[in-house]
XYZ file of N, CA, C and O in Angstrom:
368
model
N -8.231 7.261 9.467
C -7.595 6.474 8.468
C -6.895 7.420 7.647
O -7.399 8.459 7.172
N -5.672 7.044 7.204
C -4.942 7.909 6.234
C -5.131 7.330 4.919
O -5.791 6.384 4.686
N -4.592 8.133 3.926
C -4.742 7.741 2.427
C -4.224 6.320 2.166
O -4.907 5.594 1.408
N -3.043 5.979 2.702
C -2.492 4.671 2.395
C -3.426 3.528 2.949
O -3.692 2.571 2.273
N -4.012 3.775 4.176
C -4.853 2.798 4.757
C -6.147 2.765 3.881
O -6.711 1.612 3.726
N -6.623 3.842 3.530
C -7.834 3.869 2.629
C -7.626 3.119 1.285
O -8.529 2.496 0.811
N -6.528 3.260 0.751
C -6.080 2.643 -0.526
C -6.160 1.119 -0.238
O -6.625 0.362 -1.035
N -5.577 0.594 0.879
C -5.475 -0.707 1.182
C -6.910 -1.329 1.373
O -7.297 -2.372 0.875
N -7.865 -0.503 2.046
C -9.252 -0.958 2.243
C -10.003 -0.986 0.857
O -10.701 -1.910 0.598
N -9.690 0.055 -0.033
C -10.376 0.029 -1.253
C -9.980 -1.128 -2.140
O -10.814 -1.758 -2.797
N -8.713 -1.481 -2.092
C -8.250 -2.673 -2.918
C -8.954 -3.937 -2.349
O -9.332 -4.837 -3.084
N -8.865 -4.048 -1.065
C -9.552 -5.249 -0.446
C -10.989 -5.397 -0.779
O -11.464 -6.435 -1.165
N -11.857 -4.382 -0.715
C -13.106 -4.288 -1.168
C -13.340 -4.729 -2.616
O -14.224 -5.469 -2.980
N -12.464 -4.180 -3.434
C -12.615 -4.523 -4.866
C -12.199 -5.913 -5.126
O -12.776 -6.616 -5.954
N -11.282 -6.547 -4.363
C -10.974 -8.001 -4.386
C -12.129 -8.792 -3.903
O -12.490 -9.759 -4.647
N -12.804 -8.445 -2.903
C -14.010 -9.138 -2.409
C -15.103 -9.144 -3.505
O -15.722 -10.184 -3.809
N -15.305 -7.990 -4.025
C -16.287 -7.882 -5.179
C -15.925 -8.746 -6.390
O -16.710 -9.453 -6.968
N -14.692 -8.762 -6.726
C -14.095 -9.693 -7.826
C -14.321 -11.070 -7.457
O -14.670 -11.854 -8.388
N -14.006 -11.540 -6.299
C -14.213 -12.885 -5.909
C -15.794 -13.362 -6.056
O -16.137 -14.417 -6.482
N -16.550 -12.416 -5.582
C -18.045 -12.680 -5.688
C -18.378 -12.803 -7.132
O -19.243 -13.715 -7.426
N -17.922 -11.915 -7.991
C -18.235 -11.965 -9.436
C -17.765 -13.343 -9.991
O -18.503 -13.958 -10.775
N -16.577 -13.861 -9.687
C -16.171 -15.132 -10.088
C -17.021 -16.178 -9.513
O -17.284 -17.194 -10.288
N -17.502 -16.122 -8.396
C -18.343 -17.100 -7.766
C -19.586 -17.279 -8.465
O -20.149 -18.383 -8.550
N -20.095 -16.204 -9.069
C -21.380 -16.180 -9.812
C -21.223 -17.027 -10.959
O -22.012 -17.996 -11.436
N -20.072 -16.894 -11.676
C -19.787 -17.681 -12.942
C -19.590 -19.221 -12.517
O -20.078 -20.038 -13.293
N -18.997 -19.487 -11.413
C -18.848 -20.769 -10.977
C -20.172 -21.439 -10.685
O -20.409 -22.542 -11.262
N -21.112 -20.795 -10.031
C -22.399 -21.351 -9.761
C -23.164 -21.594 -11.095
O -23.896 -22.537 -11.293
N -22.966 -20.514 -11.998
C -23.728 -20.682 -13.335
C -23.328 -21.977 -13.955
O -24.031 -22.643 -14.615
N -21.937 -22.262 -13.919
C -21.492 -23.477 -14.642
C -21.679 -24.702 -13.982
O -21.645 -25.812 -14.534
N -21.899 -24.666 -12.579
C -21.855 -25.892 -11.716
C -23.166 -26.294 -11.228
O -23.257 -27.385 -10.675
N -24.158 -25.435 -11.227
C -25.423 -25.665 -10.526
C -26.615 -25.459 -11.467
O -26.413 -25.208 -12.633
N -27.735 -25.756 -10.981
C -28.962 -25.667 -11.711
C -29.277 -24.272 -12.039
O -28.778 -23.311 -11.424
N -30.019 -23.991 -13.100
C -30.473 -22.710 -13.547
C -31.106 -21.901 -12.376
O -30.858 -20.771 -12.135
N -32.001 -22.616 -11.725
C -32.748 -22.017 -10.623
C -31.874 -21.588 -9.467
O -32.015 -20.480 -8.959
N -30.956 -22.462 -9.077
C -29.967 -22.091 -8.055
C -29.038 -20.962 -8.407
O -28.752 -20.002 -7.668
N -28.716 -21.061 -9.766
C -27.818 -19.943 -10.316
C -28.551 -18.568 -10.230
O -27.952 -17.669 -9.787
N -29.771 -18.519 -10.588
C -30.549 -17.286 -10.659
C -30.649 -16.640 -9.264
O -30.588 -15.520 -9.017
N -30.926 -17.535 -8.263
C -31.098 -17.028 -6.863
C -29.655 -16.644 -6.353
O -29.558 -15.582 -5.746
N -28.700 -17.363 -6.675
C -27.342 -17.046 -6.174
C -26.923 -15.730 -6.852
O -26.396 -14.892 -6.062
N -27.075 -15.514 -8.023
C -26.691 -14.267 -8.809
C -27.393 -13.109 -8.157
O -26.837 -12.121 -8.010
N -28.728 -13.214 -7.950
C -29.441 -12.194 -7.269
C -28.878 -11.775 -6.001
O -28.644 -10.552 -5.705
N -28.569 -12.824 -5.163
C -28.020 -12.622 -3.818
C -26.567 -11.989 -3.791
O -26.271 -11.107 -3.082
N -25.788 -12.459 -4.696
C -24.597 -11.904 -4.912
C -24.508 -10.581 -5.316
O -23.774 -9.668 -4.884
N -25.398 -10.227 -6.250
C -25.626 -8.876 -6.752
C -25.992 -7.913 -5.690
O -25.481 -6.754 -5.602
N -26.782 -8.377 -4.744
C -27.173 -7.537 -3.564
C -26.023 -7.155 -2.697
O -25.845 -6.050 -2.295
N -25.176 -8.211 -2.423
C -23.995 -8.042 -1.642
C -23.052 -7.163 -2.368
O -22.426 -6.257 -1.669
N -22.833 -7.341 -3.701
C -21.962 -6.477 -4.371
C -22.393 -5.003 -4.403
O -21.530 -4.137 -4.286
N -23.781 -4.907 -4.562
C -24.290 -3.479 -4.522
C -24.078 -2.820 -3.212
O -23.777 -1.627 -3.125
N -24.229 -3.581 -2.136
C -23.995 -2.960 -0.736
C -22.542 -2.591 -0.501
O -22.201 -1.466 0.069
N -21.629 -3.487 -1.003
C -20.213 -3.116 -0.909
C -19.950 -1.843 -1.654
O -19.188 -0.958 -1.166
N -20.461 -1.709 -2.864
C -20.262 -0.546 -3.566
C -20.874 0.789 -3.092
O -20.191 1.750 -2.849
N -22.175 0.579 -2.749
C -22.947 1.836 -2.276
C -22.606 2.253 -0.851
O -22.473 3.413 -0.542
N -22.378 1.263 0.020
C -22.286 1.466 1.413
C -20.796 1.590 1.889
O -20.565 2.143 3.048
N -19.802 1.051 1.123
C -18.509 0.935 1.618
C -17.539 1.642 0.642
O -16.732 2.542 1.028
N -17.623 1.407 -0.738
C -16.651 1.894 -1.617
C -16.962 3.314 -1.862
O -16.029 4.199 -1.869
N -18.274 3.722 -2.227
C -18.562 4.978 -2.602
C -18.231 6.005 -1.490
O -17.626 7.063 -1.740
N -18.636 5.801 -0.173
C -18.213 6.724 0.837
C -16.664 6.846 1.004
O -16.165 7.930 1.186
N -16.017 5.708 0.772
C -14.559 5.888 0.957
C -13.944 6.647 -0.263
O -13.056 7.489 -0.004
N -14.433 6.474 -1.480
C -13.997 7.261 -2.546
C -14.416 8.758 -2.447
O -13.851 9.592 -3.110
N -15.517 8.966 -1.806
C -16.038 10.471 -1.638
C -14.971 11.065 -0.697
O -14.627 12.195 -0.853
N -14.451 10.366 0.277
C -13.526 10.867 1.261
C -12.171 10.996 0.690
O -11.389 11.859 0.934
N -11.810 10.056 -0.258
C -10.492 9.981 -0.943
C -10.817 9.902 -2.378
O -10.576 8.871 -2.942
N -11.177 10.908 -3.128
C -11.548 10.869 -4.518
C -10.427 10.448 -5.412
O -10.643 9.791 -6.487
N -9.190 10.555 -4.987
C -8.034 10.107 -5.784
C -7.952 8.637 -5.820
O -7.174 8.020 -6.658
N -8.753 7.948 -5.018
C -8.747 6.433 -5.025
C -9.802 5.840 -5.902
O -9.864 4.601 -6.062
N -10.758 6.706 -6.481
C -11.775 6.152 -7.264
C -11.168 5.701 -8.636
O -10.395 6.353 -9.221
N -11.364 4.445 -8.944
C -10.753 3.840 -10.077
C -11.209 4.452 -11.441
O -12.319 5.055 -11.514
N -10.385 4.375 -12.431
C -10.655 4.922 -13.793
C -11.871 4.332 -14.235
O -12.631 4.974 -14.995
N -12.134 3.066 -14.054
C -13.305 2.291 -14.501
C -14.664 2.923 -13.873
O -15.734 2.751 -14.378
N -14.500 3.730 -12.842
C -15.624 4.397 -12.172
C -15.394 5.906 -12.383
O -15.878 6.680 -11.494
N -14.817 6.401 -13.505
C -14.643 7.731 -13.702
C -13.714 8.543 -12.923
O -13.910 9.717 -12.560
N -12.765 7.780 -12.146
C -11.749 8.371 -11.410
C -10.359 8.465 -12.013
O -10.280 8.269 -13.238
N -9.441 8.579 -11.262
C -8.047 8.707 -11.737
C -7.196 7.515 -11.264
O -6.091 7.342 -11.724
N -7.648 6.640 -10.331
C -6.801 5.639 -9.723
C -6.709 4.447 -10.735
O -7.746 3.877 -11.312
N -5.542 4.101 -10.903
C -5.152 2.919 -11.796
C -5.017 1.680 -10.962
O -4.147 1.465 -10.153
N -6.125 0.775 -11.112
C -6.183 -0.492 -10.491
C -5.215 -1.477 -11.109
O -5.372 -1.773 -12.318
N -4.391 -2.043 -10.326
C -3.551 -3.144 -10.746
C -4.296 -4.404 -10.898
O -4.830 -4.831 -9.981
N -4.436 -4.958 -12.163
C -5.304 -6.092 -12.379
C -4.874 -7.333 -11.583
O -5.669 -8.276 -11.299
N -3.584 -7.373 -11.110
C -3.132 -8.441 -10.388
C -3.808 -8.618 -9.020
O -3.588 -9.566 -8.365
N -4.580 -7.570 -8.562
C -5.195 -7.572 -7.272
C -6.192 -8.730 -7.249
O -6.540 -9.212 -6.170
N -6.631 -9.253 -8.353
C -7.572 -10.295 -8.448
C -6.984 -11.683 -8.618
O -7.710 -12.662 -8.767
N -5.708 -11.778 -8.494
C -5.031 -13.009 -8.647
C -4.762 -13.701 -7.225
O -4.518 -12.899 -6.352
N -4.801 -14.919 -7.062
C -5.312 -15.869 -8.018
C -6.770 -15.850 -8.228
O -7.553 -15.605 -7.306
N -7.221 -16.202 -9.356
C -8.624 -16.336 -9.628
C -9.162 -17.494 -8.997
O -8.556 -18.519 -8.881
N -10.393 -17.379 -8.261
C -11.071 -18.405 -7.750
C -11.520 -19.398 -8.880
O -11.458 -20.627 -8.673
N -11.994 -18.895 -9.947
C -12.582 -19.689 -10.966
C -12.427 -19.050 -12.387
O -12.734 -17.960 -12.534
N -11.780 -19.838 -13.179
C -11.634 -19.358 -14.641
C -12.303 -20.387 -15.514
O -11.833 -21.522 -15.544
N -13.488 -20.031 -16.080
C -14.224 -21.038 -16.785
C -13.406 -21.702 -17.950
O -13.564 -22.832 -18.283
N -12.529 -20.857 -18.625
C -11.757 -21.414 -19.754
C -10.783 -22.419 -19.325
O -10.508 -23.383 -20.172
N -10.362 -22.411 -18.061
C -9.375 -23.516 -17.586
C -10.122 -24.753 -17.195
O -9.596 -25.769 -17.098
N -11.523 -24.607 -16.977
C -12.193 -25.863 -16.315
C -13.233 -26.254 -17.370
O -14.163 -27.039 -16.979
N -13.189 -25.920 -18.615
C -14.163 -26.364 -19.613
C -13.680 -27.798 -20.134
O -12.665 -28.200 -20.101
């Protein structure tokens, strides 16, 4: 894998994590507290695995792709998360 391909994969994995994060808010607003807590726990496990087992190794191999938010130098374009799956302010 070259740097450009690694960057594409990094962005994709960040998008997946972002969608999962949005889905947690969706479940919080739309389901029971019990279901939300279970869903949040499971989504957190998946997000943790993506970070620890996929993104971290990729960023170790290509440190220039580690986002600024993770103490790196890579500037993440916030538009990678568009369109949002769920925006609570639009659905209130």
